[in-house]
Short mmCIF file of C-alpha atoms and ligand atoms in Angstrom, two decimals:
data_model
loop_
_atom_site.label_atom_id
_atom_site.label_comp_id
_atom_site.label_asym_id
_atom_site.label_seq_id
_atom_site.Cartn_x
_atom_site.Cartn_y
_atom_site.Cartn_z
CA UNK A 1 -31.77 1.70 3.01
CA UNK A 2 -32.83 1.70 -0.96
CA UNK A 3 -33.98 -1.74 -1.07
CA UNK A 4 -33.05 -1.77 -4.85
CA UNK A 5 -28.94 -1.11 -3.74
CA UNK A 6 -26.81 -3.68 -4.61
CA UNK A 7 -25.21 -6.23 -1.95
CA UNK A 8 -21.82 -8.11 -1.89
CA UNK A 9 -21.20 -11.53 0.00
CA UNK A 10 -18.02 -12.02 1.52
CA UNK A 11 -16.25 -13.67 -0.90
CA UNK A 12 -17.37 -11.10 -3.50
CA UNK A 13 -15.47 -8.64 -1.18
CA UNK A 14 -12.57 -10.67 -1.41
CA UNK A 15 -12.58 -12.79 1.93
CA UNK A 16 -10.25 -15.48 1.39
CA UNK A 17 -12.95 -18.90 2.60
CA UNK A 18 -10.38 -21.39 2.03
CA UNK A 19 -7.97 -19.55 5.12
CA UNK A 20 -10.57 -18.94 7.51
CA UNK A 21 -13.48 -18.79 8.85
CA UNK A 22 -16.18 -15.84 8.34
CA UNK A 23 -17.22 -14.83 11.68
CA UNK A 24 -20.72 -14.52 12.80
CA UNK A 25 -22.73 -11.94 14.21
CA UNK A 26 -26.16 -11.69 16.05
CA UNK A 27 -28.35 -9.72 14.22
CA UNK A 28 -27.77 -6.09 15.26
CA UNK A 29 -24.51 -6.15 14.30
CA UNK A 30 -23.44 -7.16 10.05
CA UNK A 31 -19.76 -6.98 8.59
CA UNK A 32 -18.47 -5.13 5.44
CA UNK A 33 -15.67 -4.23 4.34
CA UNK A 34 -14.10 -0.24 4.04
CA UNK A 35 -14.04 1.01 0.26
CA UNK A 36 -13.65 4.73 0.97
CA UNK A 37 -11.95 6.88 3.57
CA UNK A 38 -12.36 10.30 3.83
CA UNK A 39 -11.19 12.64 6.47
CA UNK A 40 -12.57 10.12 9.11
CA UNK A 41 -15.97 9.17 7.29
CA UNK A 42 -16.29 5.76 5.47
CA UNK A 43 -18.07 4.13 2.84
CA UNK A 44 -18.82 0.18 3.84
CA UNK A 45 -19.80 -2.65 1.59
CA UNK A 46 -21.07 -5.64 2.83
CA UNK A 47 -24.27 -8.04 2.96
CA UNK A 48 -26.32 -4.92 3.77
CA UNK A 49 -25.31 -2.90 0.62
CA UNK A 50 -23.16 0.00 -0.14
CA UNK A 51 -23.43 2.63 3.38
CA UNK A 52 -21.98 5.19 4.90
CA UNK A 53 -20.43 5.09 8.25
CA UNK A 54 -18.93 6.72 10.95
CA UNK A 55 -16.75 5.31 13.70
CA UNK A 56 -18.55 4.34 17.14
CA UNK A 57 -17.53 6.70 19.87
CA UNK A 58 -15.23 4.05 21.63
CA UNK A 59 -13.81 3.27 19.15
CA UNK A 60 -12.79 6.59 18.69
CA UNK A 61 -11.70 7.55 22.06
CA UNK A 62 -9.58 4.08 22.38
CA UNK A 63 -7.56 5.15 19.14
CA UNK A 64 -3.98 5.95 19.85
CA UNK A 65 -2.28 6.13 16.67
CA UNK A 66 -3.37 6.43 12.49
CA UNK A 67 -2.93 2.50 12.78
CA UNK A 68 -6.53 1.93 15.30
CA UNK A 69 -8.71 3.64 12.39
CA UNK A 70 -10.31 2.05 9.62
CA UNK A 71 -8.45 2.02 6.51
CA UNK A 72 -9.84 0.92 2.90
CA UNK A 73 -9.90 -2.52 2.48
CA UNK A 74 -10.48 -3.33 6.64
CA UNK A 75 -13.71 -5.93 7.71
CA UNK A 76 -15.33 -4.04 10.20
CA UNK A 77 -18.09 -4.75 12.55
CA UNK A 78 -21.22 -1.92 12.29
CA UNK A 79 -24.19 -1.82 13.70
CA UNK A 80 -27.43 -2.36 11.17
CA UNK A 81 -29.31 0.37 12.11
CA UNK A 82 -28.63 3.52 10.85
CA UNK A 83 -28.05 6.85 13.12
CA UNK A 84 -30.07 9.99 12.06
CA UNK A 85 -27.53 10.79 9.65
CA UNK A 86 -27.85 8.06 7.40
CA UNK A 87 -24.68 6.39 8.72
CA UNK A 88 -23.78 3.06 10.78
CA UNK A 89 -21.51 2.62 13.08
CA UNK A 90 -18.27 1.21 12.97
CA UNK A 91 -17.57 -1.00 15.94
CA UNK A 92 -14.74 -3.11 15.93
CA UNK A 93 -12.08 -3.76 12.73
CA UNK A 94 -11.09 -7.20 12.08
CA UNK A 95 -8.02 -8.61 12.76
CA UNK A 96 -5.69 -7.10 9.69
CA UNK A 97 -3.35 -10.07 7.45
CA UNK A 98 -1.44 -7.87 6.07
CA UNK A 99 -0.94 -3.54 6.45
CA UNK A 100 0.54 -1.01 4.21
CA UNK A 101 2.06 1.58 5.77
CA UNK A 102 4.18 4.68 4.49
CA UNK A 103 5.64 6.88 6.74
CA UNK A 104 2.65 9.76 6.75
CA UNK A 105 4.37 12.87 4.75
CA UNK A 106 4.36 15.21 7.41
CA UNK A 107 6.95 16.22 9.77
CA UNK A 108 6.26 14.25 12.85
CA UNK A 109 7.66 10.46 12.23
CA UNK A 110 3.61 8.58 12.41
CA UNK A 111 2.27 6.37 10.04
CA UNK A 112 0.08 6.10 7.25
CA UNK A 113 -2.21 3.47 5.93
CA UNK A 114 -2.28 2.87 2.83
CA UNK A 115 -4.58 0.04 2.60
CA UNK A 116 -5.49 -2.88 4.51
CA UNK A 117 -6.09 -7.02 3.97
CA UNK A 118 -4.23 -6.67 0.68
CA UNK A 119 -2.74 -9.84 -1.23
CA UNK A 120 -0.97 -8.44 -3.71
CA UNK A 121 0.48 -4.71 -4.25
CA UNK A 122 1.11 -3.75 -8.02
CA UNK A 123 3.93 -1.83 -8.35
CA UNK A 124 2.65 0.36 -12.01
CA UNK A 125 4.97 2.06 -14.57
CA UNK A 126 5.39 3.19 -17.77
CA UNK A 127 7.75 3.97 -20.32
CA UNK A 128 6.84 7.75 -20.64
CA UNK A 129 8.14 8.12 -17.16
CA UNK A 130 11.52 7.81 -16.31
CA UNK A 131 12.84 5.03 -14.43
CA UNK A 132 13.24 5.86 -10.93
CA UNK A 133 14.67 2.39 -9.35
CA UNK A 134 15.22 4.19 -6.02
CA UNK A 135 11.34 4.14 -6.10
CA UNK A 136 10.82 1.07 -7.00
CA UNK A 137 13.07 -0.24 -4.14
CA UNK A 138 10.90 2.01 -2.01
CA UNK A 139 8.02 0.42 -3.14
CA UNK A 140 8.99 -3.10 -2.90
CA UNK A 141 10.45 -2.78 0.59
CA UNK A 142 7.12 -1.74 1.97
CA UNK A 143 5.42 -4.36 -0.22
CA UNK A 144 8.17 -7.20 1.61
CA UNK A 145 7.71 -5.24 5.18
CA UNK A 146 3.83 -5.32 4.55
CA UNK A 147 3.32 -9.36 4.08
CA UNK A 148 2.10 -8.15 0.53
CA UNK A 149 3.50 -9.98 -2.53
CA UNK A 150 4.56 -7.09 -5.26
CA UNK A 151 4.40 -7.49 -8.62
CA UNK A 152 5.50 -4.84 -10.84
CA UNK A 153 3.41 -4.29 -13.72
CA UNK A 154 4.46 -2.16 -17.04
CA UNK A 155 1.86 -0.64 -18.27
CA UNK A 156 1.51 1.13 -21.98
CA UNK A 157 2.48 -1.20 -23.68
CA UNK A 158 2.02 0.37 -26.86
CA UNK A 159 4.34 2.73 -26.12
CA UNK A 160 8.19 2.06 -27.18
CA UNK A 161 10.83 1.18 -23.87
CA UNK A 162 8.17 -1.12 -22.78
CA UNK A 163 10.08 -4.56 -23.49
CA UNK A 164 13.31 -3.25 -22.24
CA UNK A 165 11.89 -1.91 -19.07
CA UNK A 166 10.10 -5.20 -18.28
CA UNK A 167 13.48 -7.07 -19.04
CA UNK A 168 14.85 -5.05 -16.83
CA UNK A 169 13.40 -5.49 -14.35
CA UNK A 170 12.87 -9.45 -14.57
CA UNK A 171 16.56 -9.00 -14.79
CA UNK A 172 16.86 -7.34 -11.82
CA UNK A 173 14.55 -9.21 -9.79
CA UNK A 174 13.89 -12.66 -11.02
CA UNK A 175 12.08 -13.86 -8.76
CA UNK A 176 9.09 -11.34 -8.75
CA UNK A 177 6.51 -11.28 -11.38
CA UNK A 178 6.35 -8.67 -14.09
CA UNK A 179 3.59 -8.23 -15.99
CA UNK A 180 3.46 -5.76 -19.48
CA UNK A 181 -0.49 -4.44 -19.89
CA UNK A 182 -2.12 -2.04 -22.04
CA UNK A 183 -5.04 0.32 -20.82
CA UNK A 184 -6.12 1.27 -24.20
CA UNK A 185 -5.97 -0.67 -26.46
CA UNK A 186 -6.68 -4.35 -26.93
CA UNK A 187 -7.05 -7.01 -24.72
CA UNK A 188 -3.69 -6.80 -23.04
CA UNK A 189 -4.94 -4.95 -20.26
CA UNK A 190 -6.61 -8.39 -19.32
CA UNK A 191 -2.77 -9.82 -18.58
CA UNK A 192 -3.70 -8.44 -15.01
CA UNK A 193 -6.31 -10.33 -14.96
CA UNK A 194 -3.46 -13.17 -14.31
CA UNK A 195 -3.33 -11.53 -10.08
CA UNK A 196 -6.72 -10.94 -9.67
CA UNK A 197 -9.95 -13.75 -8.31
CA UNK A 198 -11.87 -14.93 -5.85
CA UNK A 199 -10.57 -14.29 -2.60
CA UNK A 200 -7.59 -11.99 -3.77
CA UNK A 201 -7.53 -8.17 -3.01
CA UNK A 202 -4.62 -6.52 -5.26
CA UNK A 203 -3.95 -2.73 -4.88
CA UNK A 204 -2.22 -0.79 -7.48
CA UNK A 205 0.50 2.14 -6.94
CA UNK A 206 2.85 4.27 -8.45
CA UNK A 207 3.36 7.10 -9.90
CA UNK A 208 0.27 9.31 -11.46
CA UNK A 209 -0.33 9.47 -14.57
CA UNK A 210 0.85 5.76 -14.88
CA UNK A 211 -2.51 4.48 -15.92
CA UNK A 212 -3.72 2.59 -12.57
CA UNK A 213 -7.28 3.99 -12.72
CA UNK A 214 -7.36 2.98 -16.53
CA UNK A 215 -6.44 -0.49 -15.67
CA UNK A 216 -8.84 -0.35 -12.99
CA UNK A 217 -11.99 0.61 -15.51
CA UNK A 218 -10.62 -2.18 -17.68
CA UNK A 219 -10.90 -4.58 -15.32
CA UNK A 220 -14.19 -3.00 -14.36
CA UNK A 221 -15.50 -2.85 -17.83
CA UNK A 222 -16.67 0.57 -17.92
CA UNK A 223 -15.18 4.10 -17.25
CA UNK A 224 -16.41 4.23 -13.58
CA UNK A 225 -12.83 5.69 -12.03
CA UNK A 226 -11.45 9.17 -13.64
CA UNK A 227 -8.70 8.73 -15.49
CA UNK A 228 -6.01 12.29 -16.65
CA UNK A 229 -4.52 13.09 -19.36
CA UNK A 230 -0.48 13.23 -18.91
CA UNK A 231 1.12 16.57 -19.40
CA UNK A 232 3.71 16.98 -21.78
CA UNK A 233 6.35 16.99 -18.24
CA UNK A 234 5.30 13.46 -18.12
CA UNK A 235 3.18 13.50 -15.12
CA UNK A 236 -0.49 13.22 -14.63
CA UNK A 237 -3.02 15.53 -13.09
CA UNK A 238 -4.05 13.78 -9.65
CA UNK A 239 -6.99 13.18 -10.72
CA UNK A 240 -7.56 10.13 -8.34
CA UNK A 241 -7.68 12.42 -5.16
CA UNK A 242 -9.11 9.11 -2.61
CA UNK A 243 -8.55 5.41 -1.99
CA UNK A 244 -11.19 3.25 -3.36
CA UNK A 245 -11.90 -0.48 -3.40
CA UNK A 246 -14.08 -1.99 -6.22
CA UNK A 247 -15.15 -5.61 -6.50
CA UNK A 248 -14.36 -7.06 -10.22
CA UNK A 249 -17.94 -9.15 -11.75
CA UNK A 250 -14.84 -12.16 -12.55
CA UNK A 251 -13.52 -12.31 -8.78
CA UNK A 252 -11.88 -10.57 -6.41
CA UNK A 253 -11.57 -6.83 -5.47
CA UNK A 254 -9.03 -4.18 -6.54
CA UNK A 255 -8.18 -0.53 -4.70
CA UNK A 256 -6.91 2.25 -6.79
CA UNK A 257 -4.76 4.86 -5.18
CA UNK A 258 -3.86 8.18 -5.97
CA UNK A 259 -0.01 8.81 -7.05
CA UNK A 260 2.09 9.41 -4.65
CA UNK A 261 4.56 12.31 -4.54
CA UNK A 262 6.74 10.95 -2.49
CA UNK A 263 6.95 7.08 -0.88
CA UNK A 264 8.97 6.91 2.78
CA UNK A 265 9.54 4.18 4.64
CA UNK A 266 7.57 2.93 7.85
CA UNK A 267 8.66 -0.81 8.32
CA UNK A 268 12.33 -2.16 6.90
CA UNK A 269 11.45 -5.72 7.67
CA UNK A 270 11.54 -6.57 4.55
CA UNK A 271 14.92 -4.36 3.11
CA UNK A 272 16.71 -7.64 2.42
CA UNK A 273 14.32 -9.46 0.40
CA UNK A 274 14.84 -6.29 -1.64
CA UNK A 275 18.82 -6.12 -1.74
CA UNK A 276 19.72 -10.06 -1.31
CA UNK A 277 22.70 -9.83 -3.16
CA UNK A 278 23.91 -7.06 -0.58
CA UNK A 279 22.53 -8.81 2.82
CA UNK A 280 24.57 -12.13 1.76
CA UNK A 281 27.38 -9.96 3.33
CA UNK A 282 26.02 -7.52 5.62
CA UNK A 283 26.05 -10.78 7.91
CA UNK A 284 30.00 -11.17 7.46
CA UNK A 285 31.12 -8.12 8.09
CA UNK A 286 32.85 -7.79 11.77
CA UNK A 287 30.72 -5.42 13.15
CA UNK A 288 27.00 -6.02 13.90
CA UNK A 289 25.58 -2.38 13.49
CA UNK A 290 27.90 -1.92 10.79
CA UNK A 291 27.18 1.32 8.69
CA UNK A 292 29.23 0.05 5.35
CA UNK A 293 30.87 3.01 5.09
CA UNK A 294 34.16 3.09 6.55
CA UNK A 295 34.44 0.42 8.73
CA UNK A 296 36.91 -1.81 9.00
CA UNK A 297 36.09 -5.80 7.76
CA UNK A 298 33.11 -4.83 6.12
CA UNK A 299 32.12 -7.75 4.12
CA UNK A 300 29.71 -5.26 1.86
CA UNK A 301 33.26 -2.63 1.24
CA UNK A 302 34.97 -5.62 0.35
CA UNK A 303 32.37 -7.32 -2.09
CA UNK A 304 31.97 -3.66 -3.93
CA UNK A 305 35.46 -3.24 -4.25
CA UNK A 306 35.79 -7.06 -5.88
CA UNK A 307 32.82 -5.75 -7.92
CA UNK A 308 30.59 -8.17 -7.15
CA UNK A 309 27.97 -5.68 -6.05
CA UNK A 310 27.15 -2.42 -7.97
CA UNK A 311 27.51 1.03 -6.05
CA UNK A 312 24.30 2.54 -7.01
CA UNK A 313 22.67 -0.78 -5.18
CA UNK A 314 24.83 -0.42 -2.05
CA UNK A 315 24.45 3.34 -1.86
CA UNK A 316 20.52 2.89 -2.15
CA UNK A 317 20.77 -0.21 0.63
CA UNK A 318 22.76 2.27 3.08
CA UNK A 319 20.90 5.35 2.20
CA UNK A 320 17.28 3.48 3.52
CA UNK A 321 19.08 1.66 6.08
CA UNK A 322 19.90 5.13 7.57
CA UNK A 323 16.53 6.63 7.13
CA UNK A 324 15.17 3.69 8.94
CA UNK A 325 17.61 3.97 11.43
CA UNK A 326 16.29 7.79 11.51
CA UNK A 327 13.02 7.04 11.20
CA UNK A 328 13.37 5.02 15.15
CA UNK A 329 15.29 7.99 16.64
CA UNK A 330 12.29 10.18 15.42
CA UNK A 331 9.99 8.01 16.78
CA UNK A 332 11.53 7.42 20.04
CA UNK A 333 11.75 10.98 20.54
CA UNK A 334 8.41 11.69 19.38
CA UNK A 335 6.80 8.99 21.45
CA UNK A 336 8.77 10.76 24.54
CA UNK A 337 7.89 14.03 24.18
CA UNK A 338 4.21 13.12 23.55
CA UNK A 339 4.19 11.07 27.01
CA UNK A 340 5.93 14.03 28.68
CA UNK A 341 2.93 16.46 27.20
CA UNK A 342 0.54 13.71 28.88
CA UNK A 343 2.16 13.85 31.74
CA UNK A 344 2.82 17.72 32.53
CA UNK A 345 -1.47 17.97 32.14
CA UNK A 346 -3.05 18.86 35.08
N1 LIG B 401 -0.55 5.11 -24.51
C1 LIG B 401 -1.17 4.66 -23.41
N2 LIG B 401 -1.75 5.54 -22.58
C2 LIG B 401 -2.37 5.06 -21.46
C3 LIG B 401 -2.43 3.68 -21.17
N3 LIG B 401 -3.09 3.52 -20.00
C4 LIG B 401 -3.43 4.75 -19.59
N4 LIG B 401 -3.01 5.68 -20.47
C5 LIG B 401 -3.20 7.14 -20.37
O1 LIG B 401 -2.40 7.67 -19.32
C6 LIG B 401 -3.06 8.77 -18.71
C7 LIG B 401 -3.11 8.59 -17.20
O2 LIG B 401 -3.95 7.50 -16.88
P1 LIG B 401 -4.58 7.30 -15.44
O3 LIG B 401 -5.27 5.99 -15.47
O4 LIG B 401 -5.36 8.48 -15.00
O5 LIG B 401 -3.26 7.21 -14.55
P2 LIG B 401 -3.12 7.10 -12.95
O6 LIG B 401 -2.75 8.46 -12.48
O7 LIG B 401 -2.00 6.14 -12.73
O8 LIG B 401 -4.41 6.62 -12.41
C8 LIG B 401 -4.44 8.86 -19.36
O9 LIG B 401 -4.40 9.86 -20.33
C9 LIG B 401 -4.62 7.49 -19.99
O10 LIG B 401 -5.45 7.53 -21.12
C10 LIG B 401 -1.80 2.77 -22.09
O11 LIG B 401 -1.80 1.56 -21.92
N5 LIG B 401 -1.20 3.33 -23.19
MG1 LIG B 402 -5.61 7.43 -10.99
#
């Protein structure tokens, strides 16, 4: 190891002191944290400096799904020395608080990881792209099903739409935080500064071409992330092709993802935190499993019909409903058909 490489303690990484304890190792072993995944090959940072690192075999061979690997943002346990390829060895991951997963988009129903050990997720947008609330729903449901507070951010706020967009959606959801920044110019990009600090690890998403990895350098203080220019369609080049976590000189760490093209559900635990003026009936309607579609007594048919809930709402809530409900079926079926292949081996 360059002996002139920068280190990061814990709480530089974003370990949270005042919830628990950091655990401690004998001297073999040292624990960092994941900033970089790619195609099974990791970048660590931790108390021994920036390395690279590759999982231990066991690890490896006890993996059963996408959920057992590393993701960015994970503490893992590594071995100190280095193998003759420069890299450590990844061990053991620590116990996870929180997980965000996205269905993977492929066709088989298996997860992805988006990042791990996150506090809070924020949700970016802009007024030069249109305003897709079925996204946004999307987005917050995973934040809710995650254990990861959202807060939407508006970013460009030089550009005109900004103020109504923001009031929208404080409007919409009053009880989540929405914050209006500026990449470019000014000092308002520091109003983000308001979620990050010690201890806290806050991921940005959304759309590319949003701004996220301008924010990012802003809060880093220097152009370190690539940032794209935004066609004339609206969207942005990808240029942010990986994950990556950084750790902010004021407090507190920050991971930058690419855009995604598309956002699908994994968990729907937290679908109602999302829709609460549509679950206040879902439990009064006379059917348990009901589908609010045609059935009879439904308390959600009834409420739309009175107009106290809006149709585009309660045709989002059913159509993610169903793709959850999907989204088991697949799984079952995939998780049967997998056992059967282990089975029919010789
Ligand atoms: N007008 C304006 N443009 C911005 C702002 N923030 C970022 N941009 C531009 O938006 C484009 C996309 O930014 P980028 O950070 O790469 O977006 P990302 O895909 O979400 O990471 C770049 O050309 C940025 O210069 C802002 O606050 N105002
Ligand atoms: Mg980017």
């Amino acid at each position: 190891m360059d002996d002139l490489s920068p280190v990061w303690s814990a709480i530089e990484l974003g370990w949270n002191f005042s919830q628990k304890k950091f655990p401690e190792m004998d001297s073999d072993y040292s624990i960092s944290r994941v900033s970089v995944e790619h195609r099974g090959a990791y970048e660590i940072m931790g108390e021994t400096g920036q390395r690279e690192a590759a999982l231990d075999t066991r690890l490896r061979d006890s993996a059963t799904t996408q959920l057992d690997y590393p993701a960015v943002g994970d503490w893992v346990i590594h071995s100190k020395n280095a193998q003759h390829d420069r890299r450590v060895l990844i061990t053991e991951i620590l116990q996870r608080d929180s997980i965000i997963i996205r269905r993977a988009p492929k066709q088989e129903p298996i997860p992805q990881v988006v990042a791990t050990n996150v506090d809070i997720l924020g949700i970016v947008t802009s007024a030069d792209q249109p305003l897709d609330e079925r996204r946004l729903e999307r987005y917050l449901v995973t934040a809710f099903s995650s254990r990861v507070v959202p807060v939407v951010i508006v970013n460009k706020s030089d550009l005109k739409g900004t103020v109504e967009r923001a009031d929208y959606f404080r409007t919409q959801y009053p009880k989540i935080q929405v914050l209006e920044t500026c990449g470019i110019h000014g000092s308002e990009a520091l109003g983000i500064q308001e979620i990050t600090g010690d201890g806290l690890t806050v991921a940005l998403t959304g759309s590319s071409g949003v701004g996220k990895s301008t924010l990012v350098n802003r809060l880093l203080g220097e152009d370190i992330v690539r940032t794209g220019e935004v066609r004339a369609d609206g969207t942005g080049r990808h240029t942010t092709v990986r994950r990556q976590m950084f750790v902010l000189d004021a407090g507190g760490v920050v991971i930058d993802t690419p855009g995604l093209r598309e956002l699908q559900l994994w968990g729907g635990s937290g679908l109602n935190l999302v829709f609460p003026e549509i679950s206040e009936f879902v439990d009064l309607c006379r059917f348990s499993d009901c589908s609010h579609n045609e059935e009879p007594e439904c308390a959600v048919l009834e409420a739309l019909s009175s107009g106290q809930i809006s149709e585009p709402r309660v045709n989002a809530y059913r159509d993610l409903s169903h793709d959850l409900k999907e989204l088991r079926t697949q799984i079952e079926i995939y998780e049967r058909s997998k056992r059967h292949r282990r089975d029919a081996r010789p």
